[in-house]
Tab-separated table of C-alpha atoms in Angstrom:
chain	number	residue	atom	x	y	z
A	1	MET	CA	-38.623	25.511	-18.552
A	2	ASN	CA	-38.544	28.487	-20.868
A	3	ILE	CA	-35.878	28.480	-23.497
A	4	PHE	CA	-33.264	30.156	-21.448
A	5	HIS	CA	-33.574	27.664	-19.015
A	6	GLN	CA	-33.204	25.016	-21.648
A	7	ILE	CA	-30.080	26.452	-23.126
A	8	LEU	CA	-28.746	26.833	-19.727
A	9	LEU	CA	-28.734	23.232	-19.166
A	10	ALA	CA	-28.162	22.281	-22.758
A	11	THR	CA	-24.840	24.121	-22.707
A	12	CYS	CA	-23.823	23.076	-19.101
A	13	LEU	CA	-24.454	19.646	-20.160
A	14	VAL	CA	-22.317	19.263	-23.269
A	15	ALA	CA	-19.720	21.020	-21.706
A	16	LEU	CA	-19.819	19.343	-18.476
A	17	ILE	CA	-20.214	15.774	-19.347
A	18	PRO	CA	-16.601	15.413	-21.506
A	19	ILE	CA	-14.842	17.739	-18.754
A	20	GLY	CA	-15.821	15.536	-15.725
A	21	GLY	CA	-15.012	12.242	-17.777
A	22	LEU	CA	-11.771	13.448	-18.659
A	23	TRP	CA	-11.389	14.684	-14.822
A	24	TYR	CA	-12.605	11.428	-13.484
A	25	LEU	CA	-10.288	9.325	-15.788
A	26	GLY	CA	-7.295	11.861	-14.844
A	27	VAL	CA	-8.006	11.300	-11.340
A	28	HIS	CA	-8.436	7.243	-11.562
A	29	GLU	CA	-5.095	7.424	-13.764
A	30	THR	CA	-3.208	9.406	-10.940
A	31	GLN	CA	-4.359	7.348	-8.081
A	32	GLN	CA	-3.599	4.047	-10.039
A	33	GLU	CA	-0.001	5.147	-10.975
A	34	LEU	CA	0.159	5.965	-6.679
A	35	THR	CA	-1.022	2.944	-5.901
A	36	THR	CA	1.396	0.958	-8.345
A	37	SER	CA	4.171	3.300	-6.481
A	38	VAL	CA	3.048	2.483	-2.797
A	39	SER	CA	3.426	-1.348	-3.958
A	40	ARG	CA	6.551	-1.154	-5.485
A	41	ASN	CA	8.442	0.590	-2.285
A	42	LEU	CA	6.637	-1.667	0.327
A	43	SER	CA	7.885	-4.836	-1.726
A	44	ALA	CA	11.102	-3.158	-2.433
A	45	SER	CA	11.670	-2.734	1.377
A	46	ALA	CA	10.281	-6.460	2.245
A	47	ASP	CA	12.526	-7.521	-0.401
A	48	SER	CA	15.380	-5.680	0.830
A	49	ILE	CA	14.820	-6.829	4.438
A	50	ALA	CA	14.343	-10.371	3.508
A	51	GLY	CA	18.299	-10.490	1.644
A	52	SER	CA	19.613	-9.609	4.930
A	53	VAL	CA	17.567	-11.821	7.021
A	54	GLU	CA	18.084	-14.842	4.777
A	55	GLN	CA	21.829	-13.896	4.413
A	56	TRP	CA	22.290	-14.159	7.956
A	57	THR	CA	20.429	-17.093	8.200
A	58	GLY	CA	22.712	-18.626	5.480
A	59	MET	CA	25.509	-16.975	6.991
A	60	ASN	CA	25.293	-19.243	10.308
A	61	LEU	CA	23.824	-22.406	8.441
A	62	ARG	CA	27.316	-22.208	6.612
A	63	MET	CA	29.199	-21.672	9.736
A	64	LEU	CA	27.626	-24.927	11.599
A	65	GLU	CA	28.198	-27.111	8.382
A	66	GLN	CA	31.979	-26.490	8.021
A	67	ASN	CA	32.182	-26.641	11.742
A	68	ALA	CA	30.178	-29.735	11.730
A	69	ALA	CA	32.263	-31.805	9.682
A	70	THR	CA	35.646	-30.983	11.377
A	71	PRO	CA	37.310	-33.911	13.029
A	72	ALA	CA	37.131	-32.524	16.326
A	73	ILE	CA	33.234	-32.329	16.285
A	74	ARG	CA	33.098	-35.658	14.416
A	75	SER	CA	35.301	-37.437	16.905
A	76	MET	CA	32.183	-36.935	19.574
A	77	GLU	CA	34.152	-36.124	22.520
A	78	ALA	CA	33.772	-33.611	24.675
A	79	ARG	CA	37.063	-32.517	25.362
A	80	SER	CA	37.583	-32.270	21.326
A	81	GLN	CA	34.781	-30.426	20.623
A	82	ASP	CA	34.841	-27.722	23.527
A	83	PRO	CA	37.582	-25.814	22.494
A	84	VAL	CA	35.588	-25.752	18.518
A	85	LEU	CA	32.619	-24.800	20.611
A	86	LYS	CA	34.640	-21.963	22.421
A	87	THR	CA	35.650	-20.711	19.365
A	88	LEU	CA	32.588	-20.306	17.518
A	89	THR	CA	31.467	-17.767	20.778
A	90	ASP	CA	33.911	-15.764	20.884
A	91	THR	CA	33.873	-15.319	16.677
A	92	TYR	CA	30.551	-14.365	16.396
A	93	ASN	CA	29.346	-12.087	19.451
A	94	TRP	CA	25.219	-12.849	18.453
A	95	VAL	CA	26.158	-16.620	19.046
A	96	TYR	CA	25.626	-17.027	22.854
A	97	LEU	CA	26.196	-20.685	23.533
A	98	ALA	CA	27.186	-23.574	20.951
A	99	PHE	CA	26.863	-27.048	21.986
A	100	THR	CA	26.581	-30.737	20.627
A	101	VAL	CA	24.220	-33.743	21.557
A	102	LEU	CA	24.341	-37.386	21.188
A	103	PRO	CA	21.537	-38.982	19.544
A	104	ASP	CA	19.958	-39.791	22.537
A	105	GLY	CA	19.292	-36.266	23.977
A	106	GLN	CA	21.880	-36.199	25.810
A	107	ASN	CA	24.111	-32.728	25.281
A	108	LEU	CA	28.172	-33.776	25.295
A	109	GLY	CA	29.974	-30.382	24.295
A	110	ARG	CA	29.213	-26.861	25.687
A	111	SER	CA	31.031	-23.611	24.806
A	112	ASP	CA	29.977	-22.416	28.153
A	113	GLY	CA	31.751	-24.667	29.911
A	114	ARG	CA	28.708	-25.386	32.118
A	115	GLU	CA	27.053	-29.339	33.247
A	116	PRO	CA	25.469	-30.989	30.242
A	117	THR	CA	21.715	-30.615	29.883
A	118	PHE	CA	19.067	-33.143	27.889
A	119	TYR	CA	17.941	-32.021	24.811
A	120	GLY	CA	16.493	-34.691	23.420
A	121	ASP	CA	12.753	-32.877	23.898
A	122	ARG	CA	13.670	-29.807	21.571
A	123	VAL	CA	11.884	-29.307	18.618
A	124	TYR	CA	15.166	-28.616	16.646
A	125	PHE	CA	16.987	-31.944	17.903
A	126	GLN	CA	13.753	-34.352	16.976
A	127	GLN	CA	13.295	-32.416	13.384
A	128	VAL	CA	17.168	-32.979	13.031
A	129	MET	CA	16.922	-37.152	14.244
A	130	GLY	CA	13.738	-36.873	12.247
A	131	GLY	CA	15.855	-36.604	8.850
A	132	ALA	CA	15.878	-32.818	8.501
A	133	PRO	CA	18.825	-31.479	6.964
A	134	ILE	CA	18.136	-28.263	9.389
A	135	GLY	CA	16.626	-27.643	13.163
A	136	ARG	CA	14.645	-24.538	13.868
A	137	GLN	CA	13.694	-23.224	17.187
A	138	LEU	CA	12.089	-19.838	18.688
A	139	VAL	CA	12.607	-20.461	22.026
A	140	LEU	CA	12.611	-17.617	25.302
A	141	GLY	CA	16.490	-17.476	26.473
A	142	LYS	CA	16.868	-18.318	30.267
A	143	SER	CA	19.198	-16.268	30.840
A	144	SER	CA	18.558	-12.971	28.515
A	145	ASN	CA	14.536	-13.048	29.103
A	146	LYS	CA	14.657	-12.266	25.126
A	147	PRO	CA	13.707	-14.483	21.809
A	148	ALA	CA	16.755	-16.362	20.645
A	149	TYR	CA	16.875	-18.757	17.873
A	150	ILE	CA	18.422	-22.365	17.886
A	151	LEU	CA	19.915	-23.500	14.485
A	152	ALA	CA	20.823	-26.946	14.616
A	153	LYS	CA	22.538	-29.594	11.481
A	154	PRO	CA	23.769	-33.220	11.779
A	155	ILE	CA	27.023	-34.417	12.607
A	156	LYS	CA	27.850	-37.470	10.235
A	157	ASP	CA	31.063	-39.127	9.393
A	158	GLN	CA	32.257	-40.086	6.147
A	159	ALA	CA	29.787	-42.694	5.372
A	160	GLU	CA	26.812	-40.113	6.103
A	161	LYS	CA	26.086	-41.748	9.407
A	162	THR	CA	24.227	-39.225	11.557
A	163	LEU	CA	26.464	-39.131	14.821
A	164	GLY	CA	24.886	-36.138	16.394
A	165	VAL	CA	23.607	-32.462	16.587
A	166	ILE	CA	25.160	-29.635	16.718
A	167	ALA	CA	23.792	-26.284	17.414
A	168	ILE	CA	24.118	-23.029	18.028
A	169	ALA	CA	21.989	-20.433	20.448
A	170	MET	CA	21.935	-17.069	19.241
A	171	THR	CA	20.135	-13.697	20.162
A	172	LEU	CA	18.486	-11.168	17.791
A	173	GLU	CA	19.823	-7.911	18.101
A	174	ASP	CA	21.570	-7.929	15.167
A	175	LEU	CA	18.911	-9.274	13.539
A	176	SER	CA	16.754	-6.551	15.247
A	177	LYS	CA	19.004	-3.841	13.999
A	178	THR	CA	18.488	-4.730	10.748
A	179	ILE	CA	14.319	-4.659	11.041
A	180	THR	CA	14.601	-1.392	12.951
A	181	ASN	CA	17.122	0.883	10.652
A	182	THR	CA	14.855	0.029	7.909
A	183	ARG	CA	12.085	3.275	7.833
A	184	ILE	CA	9.801	3.662	5.056
A	185	GLY	CA	8.488	7.203	5.380
A	186	LYS	CA	7.564	8.690	8.764
A	187	THR	CA	5.310	5.911	9.823
A	188	GLY	CA	6.800	3.134	8.189
A	189	TYR	CA	8.186	-0.115	9.594
A	190	ALA	CA	8.831	-3.916	9.325
A	191	ILE	CA	7.916	-6.530	11.788
A	192	LEU	CA	9.215	-10.478	11.753
A	193	VAL	CA	7.589	-12.814	12.954
A	194	ASP	CA	8.243	-16.778	12.838
A	195	GLU	CA	6.311	-19.229	11.323
A	196	GLU	CA	3.983	-19.633	14.575
A	197	HIS	CA	3.343	-15.922	14.232
A	198	ARG	CA	5.357	-15.043	17.190
A	199	LEU	CA	7.486	-12.354	17.060
A	200	ILE	CA	10.567	-11.598	16.314
A	201	ALA	CA	11.844	-8.324	16.268
A	202	HIS	CA	10.063	-5.029	15.770
A	203	GLY	CA	10.388	-2.086	13.500
A	204	ASP	CA	10.053	0.538	16.841
A	205	GLY	CA	13.522	-1.499	18.077
A	206	SER	CA	12.073	-3.430	20.801
A	207	ILE	CA	12.714	-6.892	21.593
A	208	SER	CA	9.794	-7.985	23.453
A	209	SER	CA	10.700	-10.006	26.955
A	210	GLU	CA	8.345	-12.932	25.647
A	211	LEU	CA	7.383	-14.674	22.632
A	212	GLN	CA	4.688	-12.490	21.776
A	213	ASP	CA	1.213	-13.899	19.422
A	214	PHE	CA	1.079	-11.672	16.085
A	215	SER	CA	-1.310	-14.120	14.595
A	216	ARG	CA	-4.638	-11.183	15.113
A	217	HIS	CA	-1.804	-8.870	13.018
A	218	PRO	CA	-4.484	-7.788	10.348
A	219	ALA	CA	-1.991	-7.545	7.203
A	220	LEU	CA	-1.426	-11.792	8.894
A	221	ALA	CA	-5.004	-12.122	8.314
A	222	LYS	CA	-5.870	-10.792	5.431
A	223	ARG	CA	-2.961	-12.421	3.754
A	224	ALA	CA	-5.462	-15.252	3.709
A	225	GLY	CA	-7.211	-14.105	1.059
A	226	GLY	CA	-4.199	-12.991	-0.780
A	227	ASP	CA	-0.389	-11.583	-1.276
A	228	GLY	CA	0.617	-8.205	-2.201
A	229	VAL	CA	-0.369	-4.971	-1.101
A	230	ASN	CA	-3.784	-4.639	0.681
A	231	ARG	CA	-5.398	-1.656	2.727
A	232	VAL	CA	-6.178	-2.951	6.655
A	233	HIS	CA	-7.108	-1.330	9.622
A	234	ASP	CA	-5.127	-2.127	13.024
A	235	GLU	CA	-7.191	-2.320	16.424
A	236	SER	CA	-7.627	1.267	16.759
A	237	GLY	CA	-8.920	1.582	13.153
A	238	LYS	CA	-6.279	3.189	11.776
A	239	GLU	CA	-6.119	2.168	8.434
A	240	LEU	CA	-2.173	0.543	7.107
A	241	VAL	CA	-0.918	0.091	4.012
A	242	THR	CA	0.636	-3.668	5.135
A	243	TYR	CA	3.002	-6.025	2.149
A	244	VAL	CA	3.760	-9.121	3.752
A	245	LYS	CA	6.641	-11.529	2.075
A	246	ALA	CA	7.459	-15.314	3.373
A	247	LEU	CA	10.992	-16.247	3.953
A	248	ASN	CA	12.987	-19.451	3.067
A	249	GLN	CA	13.265	-20.317	6.907
A	250	GLY	CA	8.882	-20.493	7.162
A	251	TRP	CA	9.007	-16.529	8.657
A	252	LYS	CA	7.193	-13.920	7.562
A	253	LEU	CA	8.136	-10.395	7.073
A	254	ILE	CA	5.155	-7.836	7.507
A	255	VAL	CA	6.290	-4.134	5.809
A	256	GLN	CA	3.112	-2.042	6.722
A	257	GLN	CA	2.808	2.221	6.489
A	258	ASP	CA	-0.058	4.390	7.247
A	259	ALA	CA	-2.428	4.620	4.261
A	260	GLU	CA	-2.917	8.234	5.183
A	261	GLU	CA	0.830	9.124	4.798
A	262	ALA	CA	1.479	6.352	1.652
A	263	TYR	CA	-1.840	7.927	-0.209
A	264	ALA	CA	-0.748	11.119	0.811
A	265	ARG	CA	0.011	12.688	-2.434
A	266	ALA	CA	-2.918	10.501	-4.186
A	267	GLU	CA	-5.012	13.173	-1.765
A	268	GLN	CA	-3.218	16.015	-2.794
A	269	ALA	CA	-3.638	15.126	-6.154
A	270	LEU	CA	-7.352	14.663	-5.802
A	271	ARG	CA	-7.755	17.748	-3.843
A	272	GLY	CA	-6.059	19.751	-6.674
A	273	ALA	CA	-7.915	18.231	-9.310
A	274	LEU	CA	-11.234	18.514	-7.481
A	275	ALA	CA	-10.274	22.582	-7.344
A	276	LEU	CA	-9.780	22.489	-10.734
A	277	LEU	CA	-13.243	20.878	-11.360
A	278	LEU	CA	-14.657	23.645	-9.450
A	279	VAL	CA	-13.013	26.115	-11.113
A	280	THR	CA	-14.285	24.901	-14.424
A	281	LEU	CA	-17.522	24.080	-13.116
A	282	VAL	CA	-17.969	28.350	-12.333
A	283	VAL	CA	-16.167	29.146	-15.691
A	284	VAL	CA	-18.481	26.968	-17.390
A	285	ILE	CA	-21.823	27.668	-15.408
A	286	ILE	CA	-20.868	32.016	-15.712
A	287	VAL	CA	-20.455	31.366	-19.946
A	288	ALA	CA	-23.400	29.113	-20.051
A	289	LEU	CA	-25.620	32.214	-18.032
A	290	LEU	CA	-24.096	34.814	-20.650
A	291	LEU	CA	-24.777	32.121	-23.505
A	292	ALA	CA	-28.393	31.965	-22.806
A	293	LYS	CA	-28.617	35.672	-22.075
A	294	ARG	CA	-27.873	36.769	-25.179
A	295	LEU	CA	-29.483	33.865	-26.491
A	296	SER	CA	-32.634	34.052	-25.393
A	297	ALA	CA	-33.007	37.883	-24.251
A	298	PRO	CA	-33.433	39.031	-28.366
A	299	ILE	CA	-35.917	35.843	-28.890
A	300	ARG	CA	-38.280	37.685	-25.628
A	301	ARG	CA	-37.778	41.128	-27.187
A	302	LEU	CA	-39.070	39.924	-30.786
A	303	THR	CA	-42.022	37.693	-29.286
A	304	ALA	CA	-42.800	41.057	-26.947
A	305	ALA	CA	-42.755	43.071	-30.361
A	306	ALA	CA	-44.990	40.215	-32.456
A	307	ASP	CA	-47.490	40.129	-29.652
A	308	GLU	CA	-47.082	44.038	-29.959
A	309	ILE	CA	-48.630	43.368	-33.566
A	310	SER	CA	-50.968	40.897	-33.269
A	311	ARG	CA	-52.581	42.959	-31.015
A	312	GLY	CA	-52.886	46.072	-33.582
A	313	ASN	CA	-49.923	48.436	-32.538
A	314	LEU	CA	-48.142	48.199	-36.333
A	315	GLU	CA	-46.209	51.290	-34.963
A	316	ALA	CA	-43.968	48.667	-32.563
A	317	VAL	CA	-40.134	48.935	-32.645
A	318	ILE	CA	-38.419	45.699	-33.749
A	319	GLY	CA	-35.158	45.527	-32.841
A	320	GLU	CA	-32.060	43.374	-33.170
A	321	GLY	CA	-32.453	43.697	-37.097
A	322	GLU	CA	-28.473	44.480	-36.957
A	323	ARG	CA	-28.045	41.046	-36.374
A	324	ILE	CA	-26.514	38.731	-39.122
A	325	ASP	CA	-27.411	35.316	-37.328
A	326	GLU	CA	-31.095	33.588	-37.402
A	327	ILE	CA	-32.304	36.312	-34.812
A	328	GLY	CA	-31.179	38.909	-37.072
A	329	ALA	CA	-33.550	37.172	-39.740
A	330	LEU	CA	-35.659	36.740	-37.879
A	331	SER	CA	-36.533	40.267	-36.952
A	332	ARG	CA	-35.700	41.398	-40.361
A	333	ALA	CA	-38.839	39.296	-41.465
A	334	ILE	CA	-41.093	40.558	-38.803
A	335	GLU	CA	-40.033	43.941	-39.442
A	336	ARG	CA	-41.026	43.520	-43.195
A	337	MET	CA	-44.455	41.753	-42.082
A	338	ARG	CA	-45.302	44.541	-39.981
A	339	VAL	CA	-44.826	47.153	-42.706
A	340	SER	CA	-46.661	45.126	-45.157
A	341	LEU	CA	-49.619	44.911	-42.395
A	342	GLN	CA	-49.696	48.746	-42.376
A	343	MET	CA	-49.432	49.014	-46.287
A	344	ALA	CA	-52.191	46.314	-46.244
A	345	PHE	CA	-54.560	48.710	-43.569
A	346	GLU	CA	-52.957	51.931	-45.267
A	347	ARG	CA	-54.440	50.734	-48.520
A	348	LEU	CA	-57.957	49.642	-46.859
A	349	ARG	CA	-58.286	52.910	-45.186
A	350	LYS	CA	-57.884	54.503	-48.566
A	351	ARG	CA	-60.780	52.375	-50.124
């Protein structure tokens, strides 16, 4: 490497190392800020939906508690209970059946006036009779052929003795609207599953005609390694940003968005920063080339002049003497050396 290459390389390194470091830190900080923003956005959406779901569930539980404490329900007589149960289905349009069950599992009162049915084998009934304050079960409605949610509470007398169970069967259309109406950008939506990871409501607006198993959803699999926002891939290979939130009733809420859209601003910022870096690189290289040429060219000319003098050409022209830097000083020194040699040879000739 001659002096031109050395000057060029040194100039580029001195300029590019801090520039590259600042560029990396700037891009890294921008990506961190956008990641935090994406996380905050998904988390806020999940909290909003979770609040609506919890409010919906809480309202139905309070309604059950209030009616379970009425004298008509506590009477454990079908003729007294049926009008109250019928009022429930008339008042709350998402409740399609309200009913009571005796401790032996036999159906007592019904809001639809149909023949009593045995409910002793139902999970929600067994939960309540087993001492749980609330019984829950997601089932496939026989009439609607869509997922239905059963909530049950114990019927107790003044002495807190369990007389039976009051339960309501509800459609999930209203709850699904809460999920469907939540959009995150163009590609983001929410999915609600029960404690067994069966689909309750999907953000695309569909309510399945079967209890689909969502255990394979990448967000649920990833969540085993930690909560919060995760970047996963679906079955098609598309990258998603997901957030999973556990609800009080054991359900799980998945909020997801395409990573490409979620991090579009980050990619745009990265492309802009990369373009700026490339422009900076070009400018630095051009400046380094000009500087290296300005420094190395005079040195080459002075080297050639000194070489001519060493070969006996004392009439060689020494340039760069007008410069006020070190190169100018070197030029003048070579010129003085040339003049001194020329005077010495003149004296030798005279002798």
